[in-house]
mmCIF file of C-alpha atoms and ligand atoms in Angstrom:
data_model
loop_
_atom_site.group_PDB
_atom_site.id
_atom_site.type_symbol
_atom_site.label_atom_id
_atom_site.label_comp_id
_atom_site.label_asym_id
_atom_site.label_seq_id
_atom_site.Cartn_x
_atom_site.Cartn_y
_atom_site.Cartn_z
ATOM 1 C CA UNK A 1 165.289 270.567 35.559
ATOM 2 C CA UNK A 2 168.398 270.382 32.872
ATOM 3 C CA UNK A 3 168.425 266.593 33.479
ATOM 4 C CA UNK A 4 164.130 266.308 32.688
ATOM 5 C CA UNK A 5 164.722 268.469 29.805
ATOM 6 C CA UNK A 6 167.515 266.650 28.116
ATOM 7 C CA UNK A 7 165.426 263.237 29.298
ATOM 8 C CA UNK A 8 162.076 265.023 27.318
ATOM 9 C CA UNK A 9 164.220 266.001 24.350
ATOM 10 C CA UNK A 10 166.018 262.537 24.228
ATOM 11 C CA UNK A 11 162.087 260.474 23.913
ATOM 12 C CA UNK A 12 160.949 263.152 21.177
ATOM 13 C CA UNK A 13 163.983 262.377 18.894
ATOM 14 C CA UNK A 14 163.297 258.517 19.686
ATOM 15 C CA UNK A 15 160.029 259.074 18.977
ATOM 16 C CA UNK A 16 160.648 260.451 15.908
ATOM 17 C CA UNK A 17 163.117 258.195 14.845
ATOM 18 C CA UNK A 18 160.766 255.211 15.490
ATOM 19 C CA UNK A 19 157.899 257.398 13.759
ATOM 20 C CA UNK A 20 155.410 256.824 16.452
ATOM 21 C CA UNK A 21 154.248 260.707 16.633
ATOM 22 C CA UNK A 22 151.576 262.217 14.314
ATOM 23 C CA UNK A 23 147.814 261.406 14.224
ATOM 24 C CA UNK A 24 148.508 257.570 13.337
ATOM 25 C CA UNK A 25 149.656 257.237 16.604
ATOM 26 C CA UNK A 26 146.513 257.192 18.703
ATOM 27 C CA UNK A 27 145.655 254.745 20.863
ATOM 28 C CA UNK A 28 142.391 252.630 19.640
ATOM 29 C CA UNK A 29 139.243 254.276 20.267
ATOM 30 C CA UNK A 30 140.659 257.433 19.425
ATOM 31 C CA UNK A 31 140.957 259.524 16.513
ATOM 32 C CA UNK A 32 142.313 257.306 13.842
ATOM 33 C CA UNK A 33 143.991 258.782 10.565
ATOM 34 C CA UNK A 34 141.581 259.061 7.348
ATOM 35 C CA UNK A 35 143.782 257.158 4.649
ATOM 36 C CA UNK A 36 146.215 255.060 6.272
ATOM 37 C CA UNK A 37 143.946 253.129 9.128
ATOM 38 C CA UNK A 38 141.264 251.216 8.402
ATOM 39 C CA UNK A 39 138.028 252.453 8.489
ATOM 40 C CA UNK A 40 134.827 251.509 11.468
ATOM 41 C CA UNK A 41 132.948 250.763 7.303
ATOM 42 C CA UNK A 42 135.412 247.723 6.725
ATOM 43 C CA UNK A 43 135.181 246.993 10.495
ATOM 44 C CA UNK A 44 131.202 246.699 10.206
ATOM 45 C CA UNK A 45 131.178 244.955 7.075
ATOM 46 C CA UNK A 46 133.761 242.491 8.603
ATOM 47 C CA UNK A 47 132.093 242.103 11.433
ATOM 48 C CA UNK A 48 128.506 241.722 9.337
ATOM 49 C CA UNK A 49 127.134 244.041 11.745
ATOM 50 C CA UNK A 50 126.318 247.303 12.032
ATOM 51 C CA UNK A 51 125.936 248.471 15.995
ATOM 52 C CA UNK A 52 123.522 251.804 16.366
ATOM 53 C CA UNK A 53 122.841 253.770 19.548
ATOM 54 C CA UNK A 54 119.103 254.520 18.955
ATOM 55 C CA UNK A 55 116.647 256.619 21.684
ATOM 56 C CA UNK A 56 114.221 254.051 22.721
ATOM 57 C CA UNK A 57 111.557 256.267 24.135
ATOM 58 C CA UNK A 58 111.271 258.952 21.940
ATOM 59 C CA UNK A 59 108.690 258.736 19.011
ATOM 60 C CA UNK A 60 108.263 258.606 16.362
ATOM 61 C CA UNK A 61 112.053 258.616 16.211
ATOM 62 C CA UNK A 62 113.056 255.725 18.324
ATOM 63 C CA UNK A 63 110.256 253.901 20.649
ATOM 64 C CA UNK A 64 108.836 250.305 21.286
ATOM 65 C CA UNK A 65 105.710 249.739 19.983
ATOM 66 C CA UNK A 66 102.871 248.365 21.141
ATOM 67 C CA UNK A 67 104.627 244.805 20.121
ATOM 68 C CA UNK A 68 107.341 245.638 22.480
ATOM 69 C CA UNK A 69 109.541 246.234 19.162
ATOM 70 C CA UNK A 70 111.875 248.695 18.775
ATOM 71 C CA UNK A 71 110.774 250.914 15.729
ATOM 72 C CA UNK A 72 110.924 254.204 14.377
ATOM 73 C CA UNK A 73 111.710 257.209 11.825
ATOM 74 C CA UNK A 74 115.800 256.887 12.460
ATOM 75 C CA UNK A 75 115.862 253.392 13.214
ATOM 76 C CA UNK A 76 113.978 253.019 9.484
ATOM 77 C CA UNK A 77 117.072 255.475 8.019
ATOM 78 C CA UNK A 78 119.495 253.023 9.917
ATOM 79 C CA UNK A 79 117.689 249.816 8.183
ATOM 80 C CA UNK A 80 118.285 251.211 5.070
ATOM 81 C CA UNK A 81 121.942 252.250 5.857
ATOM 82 C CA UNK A 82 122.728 249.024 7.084
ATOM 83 C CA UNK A 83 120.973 247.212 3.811
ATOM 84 C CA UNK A 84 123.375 249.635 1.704
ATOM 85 C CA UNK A 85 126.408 248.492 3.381
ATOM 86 C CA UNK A 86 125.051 244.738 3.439
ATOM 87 C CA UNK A 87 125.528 244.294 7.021
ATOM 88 C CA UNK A 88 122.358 243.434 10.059
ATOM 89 C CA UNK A 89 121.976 246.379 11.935
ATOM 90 C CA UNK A 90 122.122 245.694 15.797
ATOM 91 C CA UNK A 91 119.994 248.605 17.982
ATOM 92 C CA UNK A 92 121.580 249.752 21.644
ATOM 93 C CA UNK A 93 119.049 252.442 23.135
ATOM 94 C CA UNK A 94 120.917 255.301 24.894
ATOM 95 C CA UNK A 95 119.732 258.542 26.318
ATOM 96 C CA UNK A 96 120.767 262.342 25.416
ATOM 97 C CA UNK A 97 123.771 261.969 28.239
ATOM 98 C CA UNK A 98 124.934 258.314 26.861
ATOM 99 C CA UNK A 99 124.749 258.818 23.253
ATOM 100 C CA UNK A 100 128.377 260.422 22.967
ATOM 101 C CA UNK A 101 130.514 258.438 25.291
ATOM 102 C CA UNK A 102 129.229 255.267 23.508
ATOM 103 C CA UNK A 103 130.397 256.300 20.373
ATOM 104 C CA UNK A 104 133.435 257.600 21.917
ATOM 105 C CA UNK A 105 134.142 254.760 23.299
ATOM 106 C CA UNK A 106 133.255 252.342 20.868
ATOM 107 C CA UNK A 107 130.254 250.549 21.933
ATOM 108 C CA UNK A 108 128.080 252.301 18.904
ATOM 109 C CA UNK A 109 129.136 252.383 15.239
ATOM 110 C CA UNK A 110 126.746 255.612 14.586
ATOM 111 C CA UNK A 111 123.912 257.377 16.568
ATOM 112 C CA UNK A 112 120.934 258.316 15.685
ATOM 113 C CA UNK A 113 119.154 260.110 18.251
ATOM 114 C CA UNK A 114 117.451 262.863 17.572
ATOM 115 C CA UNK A 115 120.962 264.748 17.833
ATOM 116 C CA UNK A 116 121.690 268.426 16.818
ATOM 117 C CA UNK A 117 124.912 268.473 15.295
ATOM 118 C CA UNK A 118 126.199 271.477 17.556
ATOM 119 C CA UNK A 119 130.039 272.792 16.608
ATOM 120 C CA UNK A 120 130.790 272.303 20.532
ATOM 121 C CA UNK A 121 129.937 268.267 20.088
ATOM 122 C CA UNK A 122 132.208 268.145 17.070
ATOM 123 C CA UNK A 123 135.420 268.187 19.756
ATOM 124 C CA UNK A 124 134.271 264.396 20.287
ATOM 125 C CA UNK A 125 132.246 263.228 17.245
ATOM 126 C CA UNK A 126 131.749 263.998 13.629
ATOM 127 C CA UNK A 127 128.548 264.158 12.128
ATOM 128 C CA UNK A 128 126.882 263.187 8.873
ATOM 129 C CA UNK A 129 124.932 265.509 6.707
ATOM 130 C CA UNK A 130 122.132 266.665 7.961
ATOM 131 C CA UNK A 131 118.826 264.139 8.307
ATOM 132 C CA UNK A 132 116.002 266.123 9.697
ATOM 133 C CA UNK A 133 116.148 269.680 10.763
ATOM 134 C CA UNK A 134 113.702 271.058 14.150
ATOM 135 C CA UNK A 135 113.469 273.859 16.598
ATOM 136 C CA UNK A 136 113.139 273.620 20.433
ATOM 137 C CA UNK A 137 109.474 274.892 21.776
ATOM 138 C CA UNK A 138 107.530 274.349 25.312
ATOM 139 C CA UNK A 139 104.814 271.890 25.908
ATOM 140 C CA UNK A 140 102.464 273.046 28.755
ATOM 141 C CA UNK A 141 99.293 272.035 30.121
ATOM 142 C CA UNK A 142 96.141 273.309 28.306
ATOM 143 C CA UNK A 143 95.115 276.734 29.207
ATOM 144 C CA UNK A 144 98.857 277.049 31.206
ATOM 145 C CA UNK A 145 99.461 280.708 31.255
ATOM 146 C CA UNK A 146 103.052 280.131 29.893
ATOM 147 C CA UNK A 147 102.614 281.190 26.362
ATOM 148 C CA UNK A 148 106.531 281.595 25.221
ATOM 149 C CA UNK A 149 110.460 280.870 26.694
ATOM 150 C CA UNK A 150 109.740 284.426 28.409
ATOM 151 C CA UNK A 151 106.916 283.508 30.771
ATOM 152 C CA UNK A 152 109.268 280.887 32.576
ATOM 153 C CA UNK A 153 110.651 283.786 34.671
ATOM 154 C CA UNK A 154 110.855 281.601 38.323
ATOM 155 C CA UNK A 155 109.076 278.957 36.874
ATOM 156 C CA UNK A 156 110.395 275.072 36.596
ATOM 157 C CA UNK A 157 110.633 273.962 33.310
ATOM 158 C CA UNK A 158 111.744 269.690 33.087
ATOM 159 C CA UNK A 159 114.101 268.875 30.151
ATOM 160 C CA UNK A 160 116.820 266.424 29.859
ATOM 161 C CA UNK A 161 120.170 265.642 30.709
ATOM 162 C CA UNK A 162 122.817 266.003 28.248
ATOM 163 C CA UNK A 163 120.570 267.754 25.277
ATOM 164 C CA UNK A 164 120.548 271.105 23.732
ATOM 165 C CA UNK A 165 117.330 272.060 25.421
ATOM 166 C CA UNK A 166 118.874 272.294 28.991
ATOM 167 C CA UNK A 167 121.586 274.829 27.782
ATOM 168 C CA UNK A 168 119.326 276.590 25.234
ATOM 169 C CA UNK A 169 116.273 277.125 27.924
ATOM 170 C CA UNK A 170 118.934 278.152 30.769
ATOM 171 C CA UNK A 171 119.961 281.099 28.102
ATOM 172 C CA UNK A 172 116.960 282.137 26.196
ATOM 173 C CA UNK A 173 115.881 282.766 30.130
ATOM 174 C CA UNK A 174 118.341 282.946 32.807
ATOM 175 C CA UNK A 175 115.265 283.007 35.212
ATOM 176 C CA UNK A 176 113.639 279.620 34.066
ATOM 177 C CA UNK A 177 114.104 277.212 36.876
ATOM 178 C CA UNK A 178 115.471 274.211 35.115
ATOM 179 C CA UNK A 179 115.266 270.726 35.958
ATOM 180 C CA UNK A 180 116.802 267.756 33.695
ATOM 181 C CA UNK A 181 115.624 264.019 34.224
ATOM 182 C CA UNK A 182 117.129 261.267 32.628
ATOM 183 C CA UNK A 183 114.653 261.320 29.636
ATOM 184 C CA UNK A 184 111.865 263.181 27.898
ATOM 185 C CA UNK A 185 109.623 261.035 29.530
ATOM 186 C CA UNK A 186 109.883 261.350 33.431
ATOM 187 C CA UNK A 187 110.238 265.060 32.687
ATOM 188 C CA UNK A 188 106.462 264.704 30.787
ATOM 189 C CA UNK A 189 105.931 262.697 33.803
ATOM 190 C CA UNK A 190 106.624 265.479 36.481
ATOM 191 C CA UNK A 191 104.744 267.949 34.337
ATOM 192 C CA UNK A 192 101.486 265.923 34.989
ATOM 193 C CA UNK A 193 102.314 265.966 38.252
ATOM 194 C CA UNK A 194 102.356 269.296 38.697
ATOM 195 C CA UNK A 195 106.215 269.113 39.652
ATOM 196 C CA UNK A 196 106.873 271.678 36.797
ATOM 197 C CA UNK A 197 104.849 273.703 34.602
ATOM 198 C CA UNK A 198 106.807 273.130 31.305
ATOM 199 C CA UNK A 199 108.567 270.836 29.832
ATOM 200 C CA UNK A 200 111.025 271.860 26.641
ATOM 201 C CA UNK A 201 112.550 270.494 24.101
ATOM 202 C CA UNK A 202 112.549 269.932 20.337
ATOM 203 C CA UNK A 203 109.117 270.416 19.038
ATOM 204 C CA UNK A 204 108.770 267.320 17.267
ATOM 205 C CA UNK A 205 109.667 265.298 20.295
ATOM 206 C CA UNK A 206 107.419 267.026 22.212
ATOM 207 C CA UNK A 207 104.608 266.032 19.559
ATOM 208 C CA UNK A 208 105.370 262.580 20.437
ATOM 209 C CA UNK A 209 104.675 262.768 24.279
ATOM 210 C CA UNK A 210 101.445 264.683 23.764
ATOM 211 C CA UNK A 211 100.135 262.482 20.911
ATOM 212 C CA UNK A 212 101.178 259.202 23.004
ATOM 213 C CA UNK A 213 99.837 260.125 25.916
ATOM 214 C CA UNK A 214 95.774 258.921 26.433
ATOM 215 C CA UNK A 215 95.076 262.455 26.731
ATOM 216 C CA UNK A 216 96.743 264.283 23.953
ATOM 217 C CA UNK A 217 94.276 267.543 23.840
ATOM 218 C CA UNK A 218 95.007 268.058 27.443
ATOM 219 C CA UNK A 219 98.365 269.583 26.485
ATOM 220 C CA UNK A 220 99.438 272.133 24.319
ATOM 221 C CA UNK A 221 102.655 273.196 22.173
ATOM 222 C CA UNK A 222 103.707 276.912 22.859
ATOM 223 C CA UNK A 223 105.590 279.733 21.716
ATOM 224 C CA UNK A 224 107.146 278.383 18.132
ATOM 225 C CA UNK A 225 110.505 277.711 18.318
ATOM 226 C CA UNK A 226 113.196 279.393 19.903
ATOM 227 C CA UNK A 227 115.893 277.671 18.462
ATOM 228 C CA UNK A 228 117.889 275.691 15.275
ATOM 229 C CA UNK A 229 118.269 271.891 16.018
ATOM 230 C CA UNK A 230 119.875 270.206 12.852
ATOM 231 C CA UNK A 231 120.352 266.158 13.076
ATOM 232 C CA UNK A 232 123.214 264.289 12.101
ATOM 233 C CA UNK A 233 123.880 261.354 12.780
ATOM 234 C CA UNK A 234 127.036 260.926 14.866
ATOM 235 C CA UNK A 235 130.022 258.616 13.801
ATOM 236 C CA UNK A 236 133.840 258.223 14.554
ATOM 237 C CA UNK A 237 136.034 261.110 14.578
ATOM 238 C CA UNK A 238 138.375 261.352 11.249
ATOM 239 C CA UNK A 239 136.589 258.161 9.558
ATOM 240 C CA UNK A 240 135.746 259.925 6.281
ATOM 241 C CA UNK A 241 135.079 256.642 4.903
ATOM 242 C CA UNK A 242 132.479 255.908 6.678
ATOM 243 C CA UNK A 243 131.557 259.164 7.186
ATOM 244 C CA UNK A 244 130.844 259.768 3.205
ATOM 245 C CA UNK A 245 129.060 256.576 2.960
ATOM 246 C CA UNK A 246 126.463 257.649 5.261
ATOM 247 C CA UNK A 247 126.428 260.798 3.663
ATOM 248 C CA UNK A 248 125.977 259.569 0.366
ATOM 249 C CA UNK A 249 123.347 257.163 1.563
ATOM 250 C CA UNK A 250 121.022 259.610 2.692
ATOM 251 C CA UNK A 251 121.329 261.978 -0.582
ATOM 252 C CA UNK A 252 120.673 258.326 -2.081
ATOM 253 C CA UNK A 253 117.329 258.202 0.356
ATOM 254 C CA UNK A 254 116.279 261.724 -0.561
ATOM 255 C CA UNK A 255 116.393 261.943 -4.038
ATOM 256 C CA UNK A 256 115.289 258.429 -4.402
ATOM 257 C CA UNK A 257 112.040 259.270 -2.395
ATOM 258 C CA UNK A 258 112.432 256.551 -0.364
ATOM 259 C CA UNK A 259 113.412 259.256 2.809
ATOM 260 C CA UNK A 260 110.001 261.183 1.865
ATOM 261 C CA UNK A 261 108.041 257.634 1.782
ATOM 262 C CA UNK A 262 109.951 256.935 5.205
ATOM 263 C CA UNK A 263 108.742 260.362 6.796
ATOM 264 C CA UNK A 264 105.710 259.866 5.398
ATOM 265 C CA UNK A 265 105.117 256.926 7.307
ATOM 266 C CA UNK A 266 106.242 257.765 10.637
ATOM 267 C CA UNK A 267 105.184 262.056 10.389
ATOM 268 C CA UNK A 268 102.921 262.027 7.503
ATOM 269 C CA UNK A 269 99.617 263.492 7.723
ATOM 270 C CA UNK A 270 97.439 260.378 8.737
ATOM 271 C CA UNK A 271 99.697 259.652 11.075
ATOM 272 C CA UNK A 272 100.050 260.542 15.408
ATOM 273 C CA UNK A 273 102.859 262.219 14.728
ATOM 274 C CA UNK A 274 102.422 264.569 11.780
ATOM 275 C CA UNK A 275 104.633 267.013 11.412
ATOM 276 C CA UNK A 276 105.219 268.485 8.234
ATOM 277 C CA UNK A 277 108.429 268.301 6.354
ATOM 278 C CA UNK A 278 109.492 272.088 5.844
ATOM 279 C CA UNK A 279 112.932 271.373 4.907
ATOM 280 C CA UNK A 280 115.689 270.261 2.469
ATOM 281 C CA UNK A 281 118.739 268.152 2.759
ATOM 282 C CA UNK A 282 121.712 269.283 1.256
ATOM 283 C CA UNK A 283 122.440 267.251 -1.896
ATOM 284 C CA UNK A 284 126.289 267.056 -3.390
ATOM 285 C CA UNK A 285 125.828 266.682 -7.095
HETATM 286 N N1 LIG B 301 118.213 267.681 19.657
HETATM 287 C C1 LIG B 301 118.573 268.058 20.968
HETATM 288 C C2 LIG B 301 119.905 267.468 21.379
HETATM 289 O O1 LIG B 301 120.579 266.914 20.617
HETATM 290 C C3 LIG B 301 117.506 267.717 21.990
HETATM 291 C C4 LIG B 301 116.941 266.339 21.857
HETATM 292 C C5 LIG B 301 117.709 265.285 22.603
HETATM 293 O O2 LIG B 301 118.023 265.476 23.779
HETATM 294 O O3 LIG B 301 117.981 264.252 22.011
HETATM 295 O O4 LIG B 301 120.346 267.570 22.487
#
């Protein structure tokens, strides 16, 4: 014991000495110090690329088209983000359960993904300011007797894996029966099969699977919302940077109109996805 302690005390004066403690000593990938490291912005520009983890599935956020193009309301914000920092943006779709570990580990510069910036996600990621603000609701079929989060008592409800709306159903009620799937979709999927009588999540995503599907009036959005869902975008830990060039590229977006012409084209009111724009982005003078 004396001879590990003395050993322990011996590699912390070293260490020390040799200044290798402290945040700037993280291995890459990890949290890297705000002023003395360089920052994922230089990388990008460097690199004349910026690389964005985008949802793929998921309008009018991030879907393909019907030209097998990958387009949407974030991946628009992202174009514009990328323009600003004179860089091509590059798109990588991930899911609710991949989004984080790609940043984490690097693969993604940023994510936008229809992601709630929750405190409990900030112990891997930061997040930007915040770029559209929703509530989590239930999408049932027509005429379903489920009418609100309470009538799920015993019932299955599909969500997915990795969001807010499996934890946020399991505790607004404890006797919902939940089920995640890999995506929005195959959950959707199972509801029309009968496999499960709800399906929850934000309310604007569930807009997009009823107003995609050939059937849209055959399903109905219940019970308002039950919950807060602010996105941010995610980016590296301790990059303010980058971080505040995001930030200050969106306040750039909003009070340039150009973020109200963008939501007007992908949730405006002549579009399939209209949902109106009740909110207000916080704006540093
Ligand atoms: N906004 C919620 C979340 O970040 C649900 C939507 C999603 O899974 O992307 O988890």
């Amino acid at each position: 014991m004396k001879k590990q302690t003395l050993l322990v005390a011996l590699a912390l004066t070293l260490a020390l000495a040799l200044g290798v403690t402290g945040c700037g000593g993280s291995k890459s990938g990890e949290k890297k110090a705000d002023s003395a490291q360089t920052s994922r912005l230089d990388e990008v520009k460097k690199r004349g690329v910026l690389v964005a983890g985008v949802k793929d599935a998921t309008p009018p956020f991030g879907f393909v088209d019907d030209n097998k193009q990958l387009v949407g309301f974030e991946i628009d914000l992202l174009k514009y983000i990328a323009d600003k920092m004179g860089v091509k943006l590059e798109l990588k779709p991930v899911t609710s359960s991949t989004r984080i570990p790609m940043l984490t580990q690097g693969s993604v510069d940023i994510v936008a993904a229809t992601m709630t910036h929750k405190q409990e996600r900030e112990s891997q990621i930061d997040f930007t300011i915040t770029h559209f603000m929703d509530g989590q609701s239930l999408l049932v079929k027509k005429g379903s007797s489920i009418k609100s989060v309470k009538d799920l008592s015993g019932k299955k409800v599909g969500t997915a894996k990795g969001s807010t709306s499996e934890k946020n159903v399991m505790k607004a009620n404890p006797q919902a029966q939940v089920l995640s799937f890999e995506d929005y979709p195959p959950a959707f999927l199972a509801l029309k099969q009968g496999k499960v009588e709800a399906v929850t999540t934000d309310s604007s995503i569930l807009v997009g699977l009823k107003n995609k599907d050939e059937n849209p009036d055959a399903w109905e959005i219940v019970g308002g919302t039950f919950t807060e869902e602010p996105y941010g975008m995610g980016v590296p830990q301790n990059d303010s940077k980058f971080r505040n060039f995001v930030n200050n590229t969106l306040i750039e977006m909003w009070r340039s109109g150009e973020y109200a012409k963008l939501y007007e084209k992908w949730m405006g009111p002549n579009t399939k996805y209209h949902i109106p724009l009740t909110w207000k982005m916080e704006l540093w003078p």
